[in-house]
Coordinates of C-alpha atoms and ligand atoms in Angstrom, one line a residue:
X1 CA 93.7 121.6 166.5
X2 CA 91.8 118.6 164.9
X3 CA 91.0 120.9 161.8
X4 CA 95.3 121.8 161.7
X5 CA 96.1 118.3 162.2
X6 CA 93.1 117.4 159.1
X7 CA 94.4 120.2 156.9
X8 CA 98.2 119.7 157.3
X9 CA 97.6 115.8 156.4
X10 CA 95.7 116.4 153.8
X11 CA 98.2 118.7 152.2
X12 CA 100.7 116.1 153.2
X13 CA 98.5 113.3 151.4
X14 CA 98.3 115.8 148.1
X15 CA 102.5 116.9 148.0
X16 CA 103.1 113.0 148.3
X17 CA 100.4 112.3 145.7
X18 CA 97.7 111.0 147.6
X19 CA 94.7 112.0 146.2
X20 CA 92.0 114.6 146.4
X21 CA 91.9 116.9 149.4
X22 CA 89.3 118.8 150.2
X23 CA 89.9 122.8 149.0
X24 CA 88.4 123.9 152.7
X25 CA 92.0 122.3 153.9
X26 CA 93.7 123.9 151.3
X27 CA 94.5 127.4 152.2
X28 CA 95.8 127.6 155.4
X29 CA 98.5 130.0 154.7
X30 CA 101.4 128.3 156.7
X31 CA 100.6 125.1 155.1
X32 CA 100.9 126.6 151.6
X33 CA 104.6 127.3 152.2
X34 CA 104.9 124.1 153.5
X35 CA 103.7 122.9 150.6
X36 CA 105.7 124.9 148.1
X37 CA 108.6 124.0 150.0
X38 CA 108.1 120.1 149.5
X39 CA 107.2 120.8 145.8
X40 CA 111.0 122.0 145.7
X41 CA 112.0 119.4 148.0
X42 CA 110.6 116.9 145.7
X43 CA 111.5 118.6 142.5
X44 CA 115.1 118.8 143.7
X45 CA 115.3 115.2 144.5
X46 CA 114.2 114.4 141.3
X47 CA 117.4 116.2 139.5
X48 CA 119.5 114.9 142.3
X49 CA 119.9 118.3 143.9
X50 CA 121.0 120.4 140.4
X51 CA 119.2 123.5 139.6
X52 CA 117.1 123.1 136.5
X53 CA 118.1 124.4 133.6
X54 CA 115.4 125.4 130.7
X55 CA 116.4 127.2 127.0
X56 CA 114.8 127.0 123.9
X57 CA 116.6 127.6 120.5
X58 CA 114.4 128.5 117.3
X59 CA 114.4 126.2 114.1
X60 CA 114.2 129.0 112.1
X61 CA 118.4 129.3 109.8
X62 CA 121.1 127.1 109.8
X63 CA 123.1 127.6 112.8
X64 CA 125.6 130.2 112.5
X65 CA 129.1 130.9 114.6
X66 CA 126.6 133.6 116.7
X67 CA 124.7 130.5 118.2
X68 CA 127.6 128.6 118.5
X69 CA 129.6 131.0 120.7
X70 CA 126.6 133.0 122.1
X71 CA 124.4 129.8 122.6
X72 CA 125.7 126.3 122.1
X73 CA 128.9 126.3 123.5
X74 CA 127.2 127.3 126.8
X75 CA 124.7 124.7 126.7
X76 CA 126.8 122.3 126.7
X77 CA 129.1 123.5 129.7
X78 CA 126.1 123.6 131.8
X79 CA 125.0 120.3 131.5
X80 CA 128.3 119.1 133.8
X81 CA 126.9 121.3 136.6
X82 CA 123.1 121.4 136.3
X83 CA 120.1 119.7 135.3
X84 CA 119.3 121.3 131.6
X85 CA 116.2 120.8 129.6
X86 CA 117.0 121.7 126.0
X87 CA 114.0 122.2 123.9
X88 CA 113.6 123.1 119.9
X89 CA 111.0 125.5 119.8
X90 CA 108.9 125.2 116.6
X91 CA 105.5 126.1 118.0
X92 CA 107.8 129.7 118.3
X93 CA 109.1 129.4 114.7
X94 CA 105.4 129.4 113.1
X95 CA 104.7 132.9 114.2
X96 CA 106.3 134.7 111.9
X97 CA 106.1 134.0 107.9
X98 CA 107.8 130.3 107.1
X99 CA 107.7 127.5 104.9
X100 CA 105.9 124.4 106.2
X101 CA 107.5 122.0 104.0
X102 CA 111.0 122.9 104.8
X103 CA 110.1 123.0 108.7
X104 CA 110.7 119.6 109.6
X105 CA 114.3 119.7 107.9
X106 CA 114.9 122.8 109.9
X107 CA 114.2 120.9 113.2
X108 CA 116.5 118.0 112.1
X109 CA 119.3 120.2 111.0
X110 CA 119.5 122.1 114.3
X111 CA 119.1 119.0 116.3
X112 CA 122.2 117.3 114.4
X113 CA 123.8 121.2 114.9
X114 CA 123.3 121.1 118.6
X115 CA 124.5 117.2 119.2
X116 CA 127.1 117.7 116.4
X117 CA 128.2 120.8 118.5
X118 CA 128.8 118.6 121.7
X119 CA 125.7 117.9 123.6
X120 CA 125.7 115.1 125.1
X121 CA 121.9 113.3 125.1
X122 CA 122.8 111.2 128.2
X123 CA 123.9 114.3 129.9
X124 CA 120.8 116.8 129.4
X125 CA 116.8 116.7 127.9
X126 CA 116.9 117.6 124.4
X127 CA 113.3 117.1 122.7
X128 CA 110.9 119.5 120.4
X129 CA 108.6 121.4 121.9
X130 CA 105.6 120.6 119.9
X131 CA 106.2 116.6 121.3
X132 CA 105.0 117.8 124.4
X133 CA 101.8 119.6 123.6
X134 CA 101.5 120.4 127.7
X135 CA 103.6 123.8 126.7
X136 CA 100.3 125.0 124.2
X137 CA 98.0 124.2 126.9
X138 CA 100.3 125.6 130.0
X139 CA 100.3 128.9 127.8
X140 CA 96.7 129.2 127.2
X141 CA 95.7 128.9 131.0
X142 CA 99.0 131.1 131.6
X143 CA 97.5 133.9 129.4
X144 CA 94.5 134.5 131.7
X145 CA 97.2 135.9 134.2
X146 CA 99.4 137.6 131.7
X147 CA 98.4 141.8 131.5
X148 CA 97.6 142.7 127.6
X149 CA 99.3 145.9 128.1
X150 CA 102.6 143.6 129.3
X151 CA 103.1 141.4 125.9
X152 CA 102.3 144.7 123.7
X153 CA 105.0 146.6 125.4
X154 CA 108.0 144.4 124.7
X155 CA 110.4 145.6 122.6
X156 CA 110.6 142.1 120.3
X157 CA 107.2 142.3 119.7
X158 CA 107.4 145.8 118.8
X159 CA 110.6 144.5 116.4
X160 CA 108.9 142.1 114.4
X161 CA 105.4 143.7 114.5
X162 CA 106.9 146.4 112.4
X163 CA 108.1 144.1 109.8
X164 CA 105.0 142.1 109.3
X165 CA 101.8 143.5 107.4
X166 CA 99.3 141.9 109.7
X167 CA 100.4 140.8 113.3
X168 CA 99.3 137.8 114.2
X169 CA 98.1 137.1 117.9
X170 CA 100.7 134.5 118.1
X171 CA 103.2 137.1 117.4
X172 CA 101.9 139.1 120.8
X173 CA 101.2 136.2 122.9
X174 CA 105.1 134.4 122.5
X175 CA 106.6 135.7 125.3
X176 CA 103.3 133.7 127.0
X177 CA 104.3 130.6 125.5
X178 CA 108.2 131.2 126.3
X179 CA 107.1 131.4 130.1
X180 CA 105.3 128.2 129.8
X181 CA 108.3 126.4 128.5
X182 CA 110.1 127.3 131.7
X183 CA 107.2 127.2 134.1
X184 CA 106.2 124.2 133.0
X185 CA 109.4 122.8 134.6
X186 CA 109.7 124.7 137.5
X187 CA 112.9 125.5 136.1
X188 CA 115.1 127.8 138.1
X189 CA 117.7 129.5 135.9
X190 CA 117.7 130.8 132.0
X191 CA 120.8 130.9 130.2
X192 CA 119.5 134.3 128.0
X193 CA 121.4 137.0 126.1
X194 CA 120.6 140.3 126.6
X195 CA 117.9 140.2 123.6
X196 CA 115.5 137.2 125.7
X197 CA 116.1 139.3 129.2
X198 CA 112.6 141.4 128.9
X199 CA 111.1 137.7 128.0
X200 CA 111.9 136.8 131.3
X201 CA 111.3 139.0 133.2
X202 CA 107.9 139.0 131.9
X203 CA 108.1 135.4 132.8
X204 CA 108.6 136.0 136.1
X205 CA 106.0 138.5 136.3
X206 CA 103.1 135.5 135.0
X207 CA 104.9 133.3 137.8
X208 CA 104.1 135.9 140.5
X209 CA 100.7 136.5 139.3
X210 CA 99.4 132.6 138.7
X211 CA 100.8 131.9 142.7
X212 CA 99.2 135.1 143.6
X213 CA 95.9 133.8 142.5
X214 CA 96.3 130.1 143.1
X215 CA 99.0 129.7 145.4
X216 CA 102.6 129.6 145.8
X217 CA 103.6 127.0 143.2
X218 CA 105.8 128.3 140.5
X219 CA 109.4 129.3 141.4
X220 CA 110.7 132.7 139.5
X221 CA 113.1 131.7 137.5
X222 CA 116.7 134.1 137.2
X223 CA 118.7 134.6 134.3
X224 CA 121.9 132.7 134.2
X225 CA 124.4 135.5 132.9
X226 CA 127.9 135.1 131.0
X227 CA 126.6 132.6 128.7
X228 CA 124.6 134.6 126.3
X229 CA 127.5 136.5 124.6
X230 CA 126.5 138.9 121.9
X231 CA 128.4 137.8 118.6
X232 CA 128.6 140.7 115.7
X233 CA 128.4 140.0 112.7
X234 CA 129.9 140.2 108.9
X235 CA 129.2 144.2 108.8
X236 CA 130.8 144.1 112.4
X237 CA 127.5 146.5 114.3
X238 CA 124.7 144.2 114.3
X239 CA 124.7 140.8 116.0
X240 CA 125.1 138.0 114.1
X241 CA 121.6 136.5 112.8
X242 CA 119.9 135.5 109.8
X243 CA 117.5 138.5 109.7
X244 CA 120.6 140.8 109.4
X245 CA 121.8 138.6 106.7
X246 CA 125.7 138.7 108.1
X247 CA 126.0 135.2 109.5
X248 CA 129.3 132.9 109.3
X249 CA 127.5 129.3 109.0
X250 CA 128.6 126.7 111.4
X251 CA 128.2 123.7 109.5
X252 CA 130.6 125.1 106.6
X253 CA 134.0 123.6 105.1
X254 CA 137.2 126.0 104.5
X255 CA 136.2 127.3 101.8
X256 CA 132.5 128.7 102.4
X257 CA 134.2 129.7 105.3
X258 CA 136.5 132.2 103.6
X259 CA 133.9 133.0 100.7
X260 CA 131.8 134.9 104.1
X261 CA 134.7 135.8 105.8
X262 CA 136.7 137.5 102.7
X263 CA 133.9 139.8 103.0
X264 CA 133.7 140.9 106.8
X265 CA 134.2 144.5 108.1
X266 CA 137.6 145.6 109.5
X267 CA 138.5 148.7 111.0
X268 CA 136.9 151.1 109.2
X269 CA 139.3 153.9 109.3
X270 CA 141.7 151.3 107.9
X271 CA 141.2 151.5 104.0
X272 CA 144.6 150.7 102.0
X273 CA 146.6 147.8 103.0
X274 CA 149.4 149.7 104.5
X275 CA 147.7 152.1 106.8
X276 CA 147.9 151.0 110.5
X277 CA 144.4 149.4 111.7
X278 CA 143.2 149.3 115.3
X279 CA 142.4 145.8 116.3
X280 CA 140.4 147.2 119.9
X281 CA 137.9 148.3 117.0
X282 CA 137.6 145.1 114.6
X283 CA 135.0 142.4 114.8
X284 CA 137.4 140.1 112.4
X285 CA 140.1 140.4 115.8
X286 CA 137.2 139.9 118.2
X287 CA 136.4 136.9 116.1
X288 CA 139.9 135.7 116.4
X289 CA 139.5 135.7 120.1
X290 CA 137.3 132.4 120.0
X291 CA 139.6 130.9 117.7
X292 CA 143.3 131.3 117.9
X293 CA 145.8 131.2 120.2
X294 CA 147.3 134.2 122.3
X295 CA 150.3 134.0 121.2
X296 CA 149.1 134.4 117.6
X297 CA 146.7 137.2 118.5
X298 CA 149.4 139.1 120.1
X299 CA 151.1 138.4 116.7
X300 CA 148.2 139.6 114.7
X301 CA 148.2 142.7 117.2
X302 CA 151.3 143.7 116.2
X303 CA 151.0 143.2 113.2
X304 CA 147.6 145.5 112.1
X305 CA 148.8 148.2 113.6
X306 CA 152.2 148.5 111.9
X307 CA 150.4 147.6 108.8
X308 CA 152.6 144.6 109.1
X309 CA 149.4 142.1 107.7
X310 CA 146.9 143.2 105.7
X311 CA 143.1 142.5 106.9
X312 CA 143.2 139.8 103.9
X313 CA 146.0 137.8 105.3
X314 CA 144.4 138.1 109.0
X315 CA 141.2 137.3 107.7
X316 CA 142.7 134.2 106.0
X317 CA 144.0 133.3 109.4
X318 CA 140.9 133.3 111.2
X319 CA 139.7 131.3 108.3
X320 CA 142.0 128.8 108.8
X321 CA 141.8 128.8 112.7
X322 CA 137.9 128.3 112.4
X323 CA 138.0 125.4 110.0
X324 CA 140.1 123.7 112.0
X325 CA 137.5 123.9 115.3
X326 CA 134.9 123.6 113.2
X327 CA 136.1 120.5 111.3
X328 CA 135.2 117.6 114.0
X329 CA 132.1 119.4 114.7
X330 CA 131.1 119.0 110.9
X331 CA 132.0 115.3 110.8
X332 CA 130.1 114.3 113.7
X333 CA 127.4 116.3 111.6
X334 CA 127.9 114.2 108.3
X335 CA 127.5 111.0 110.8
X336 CA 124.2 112.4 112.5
X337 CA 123.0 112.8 109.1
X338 CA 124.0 109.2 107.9
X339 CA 121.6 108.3 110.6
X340 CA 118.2 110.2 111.1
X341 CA 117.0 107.5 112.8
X342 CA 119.2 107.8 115.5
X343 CA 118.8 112.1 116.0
X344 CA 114.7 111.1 115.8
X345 CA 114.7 108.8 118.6
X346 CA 117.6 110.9 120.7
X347 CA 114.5 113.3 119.9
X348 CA 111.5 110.7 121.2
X349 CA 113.3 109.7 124.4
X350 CA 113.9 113.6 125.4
X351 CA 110.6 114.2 125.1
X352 CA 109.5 111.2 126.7
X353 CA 111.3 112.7 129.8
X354 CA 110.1 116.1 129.2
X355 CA 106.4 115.3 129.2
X356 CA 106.7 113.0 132.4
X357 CA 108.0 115.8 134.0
X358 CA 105.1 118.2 132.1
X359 CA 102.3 116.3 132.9
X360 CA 102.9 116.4 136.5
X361 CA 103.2 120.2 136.5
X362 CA 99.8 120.9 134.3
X363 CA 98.1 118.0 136.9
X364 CA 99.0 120.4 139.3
X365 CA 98.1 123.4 137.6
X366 CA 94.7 122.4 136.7
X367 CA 94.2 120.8 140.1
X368 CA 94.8 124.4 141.4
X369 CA 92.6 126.6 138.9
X370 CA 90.1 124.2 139.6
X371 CA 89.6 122.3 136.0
X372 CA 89.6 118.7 135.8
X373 CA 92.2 116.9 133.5
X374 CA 89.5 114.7 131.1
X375 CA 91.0 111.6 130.2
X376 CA 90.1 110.4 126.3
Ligands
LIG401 N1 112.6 133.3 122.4 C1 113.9 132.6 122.5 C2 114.8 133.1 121.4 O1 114.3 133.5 120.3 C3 113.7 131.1 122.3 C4 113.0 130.5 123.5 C5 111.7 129.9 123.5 C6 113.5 130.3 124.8 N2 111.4 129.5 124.7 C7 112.4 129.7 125.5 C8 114.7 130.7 125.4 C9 112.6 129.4 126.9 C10 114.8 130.5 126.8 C11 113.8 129.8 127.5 O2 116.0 133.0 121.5

């Protein structure tokens, strides 16, 4: 009873931040649950009862409408209901072939992208990953759980692998680092598209295997669906990225809007201007569903398919329709830009409260594995 009462203040003593107790009182098995359940407990006080929120976005193109609709705009609604770390992965970006002068002008141009789109700084975390250098060493220490035969199985390694001449380790061991970024804030929901699922479920394969070793610590984080939407692109079959070279920029006036748009895919089995098209089977009309009215899609319906419009006077209309979203989203942009100074410290102070909450976690993580933080 006396050795209960010991353990289960000791463990007490450590959730609450007390000290060292002694491993022996450690692993009683209904005190570990206890325990995991005040690291929530504690975790959820500290984001006033939210869920957390963790996604990363890669400096690697200017942003393009496919982040926008398929990423952005989703961030940004999910900071009214949760707790959302927002993070600007360039320790990602430098594992594939990049230009290291141009890559701190990539991070600054997404950040002013991101705020320019409508986050709000007061209202999430937004900081860059390699500011908090807790996520290299969390991935390290979270590699001696992760099964080789895992990492060279998933499909995105397999992707790139094939289009590099020598693959890099840090190519195989991302999805490592990606699980760190969330782990490392006990983050409970990932707002992924279908091409970042495998990722996490791999990351919630590392946080079964680290508590299974060390103790019930990590929660498993789920995938938050329906944001994540899967935007085509110009040639209307593959999704909208740089690689595929068929991106619409976001940061774009009128006119480079039309220059890319002019040259989108339409129906295919509409080839003269007055045979009927099939809108179910355009990209430009699924494009118009993010930026015009119903009223004028029902219009544009119509239209195509009594050859009514050509695709060059629909096009121009989605053209039009997009500038004129687009257009506050590019001034707040020109203003960002007028002041780096300003995006650089919104920058400092997110990761100032990223690595207070990141320190904590690798603390306990060490604590656990049984290494000793050294202080320098
Ligand atoms: N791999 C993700 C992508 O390419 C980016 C990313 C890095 C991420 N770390 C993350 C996404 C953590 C979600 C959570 O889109």
């Amino acid at each position: 009873m006396r050795e209960v009462l010991q353990s289960t203040a000791g463990s007490l003593a450590r959730v609450i931040g007390l000290g060292y107790v002694p491993a022996s009182h450690r692993t009683v098995p209904g005190i570990r649950i206890f325990r995991a359940f005040l690291t929530r407990f504690r975790q959820s006080e500290m984001t006033q009862g939210k869920s957390r929120v963790f996604s990363g976005i890669q400096p690697s193109g200017d942003l393009h409408i496919g982040n926008y609709l398929g990423a952005i705009k989703n961030w940004v609604a999910l900071t009214e209901t949760y707790d959302c770390i927002y993070c600007i992965v360039d320790l990602h970006a430098v594992t594939i072939p990049y230009q290291p002068d141009e890559l701190q002008a990539r991070i600054q141009e997404l950040a002013i992208g991101v705020l320019a789109s409508g986050l709000d700084p007061e209202r999430c975390t937004l900081f860059v990953q390699s500011a908090v250098p807790e996520h290299a060493e969390l991935q390290w220490l979270l590699n001696t759980v992760t099964p080789l035969g895992e990492l060279s199985r998933m499909t995105q390694f397999k992707d790139k692998s094939g289009r590099v001449d020598t693959i890099n380790a840090g190519l195989l061991n991302y999805p490592v680092l990606q699980a760190a970024d969330i782990l490392l804030y006990l983050a409970d929901r990932v707002p992924v598209g279908e091409d970042q699922a495998q990722h996490l479920e791999l990351t919630r394969e590392i946080a079964r295997r680290w508590n299974g070793r060390f103790g019930e610590y990590f929660p498993e984080p789920q995938a938050l669906i329906g944001g994540g939407k899967r935007i085509l692109g110009l040639d209307g079959a593959s999704k909208m990225s740089k690689s595929q070279n068929n991106v619409i920029p976001l940061l774009a006036d009128e006119q480079e809007l039309w220059s890319v748009i002019r040259t989108a895919v339409t129906d295919p089995a509409r080839v003269r201007r007055d045979d009927p098209g099939n809108p179910d089977v355009c990209n430009v009309f699924s494009l118009h569903g993010f930026f015009t009215s119903e009223e004028e899609r029902a219009e544009i319906d119509g239209l195509c398919r009594t050859a009514g419009i050509g695709c060059v006077d629909c096009k121009k209309r989605l053209t039009a329709n997009m500038a004129a979203e687009l257009a506050p989203i590019q001034a707040r942009a020109a203003e960002l830009r007028a002041h780096p100074d300003r995006v650089g410290e919104i920058l400092r102070e997110g990761a100032r409260r990223a690595r207070a909450i990141a320190s904590v976690t690798l603390g306990n993580v060490y604590e656990r594995m049984g290494l000793e933080r050294h202080e320098s």
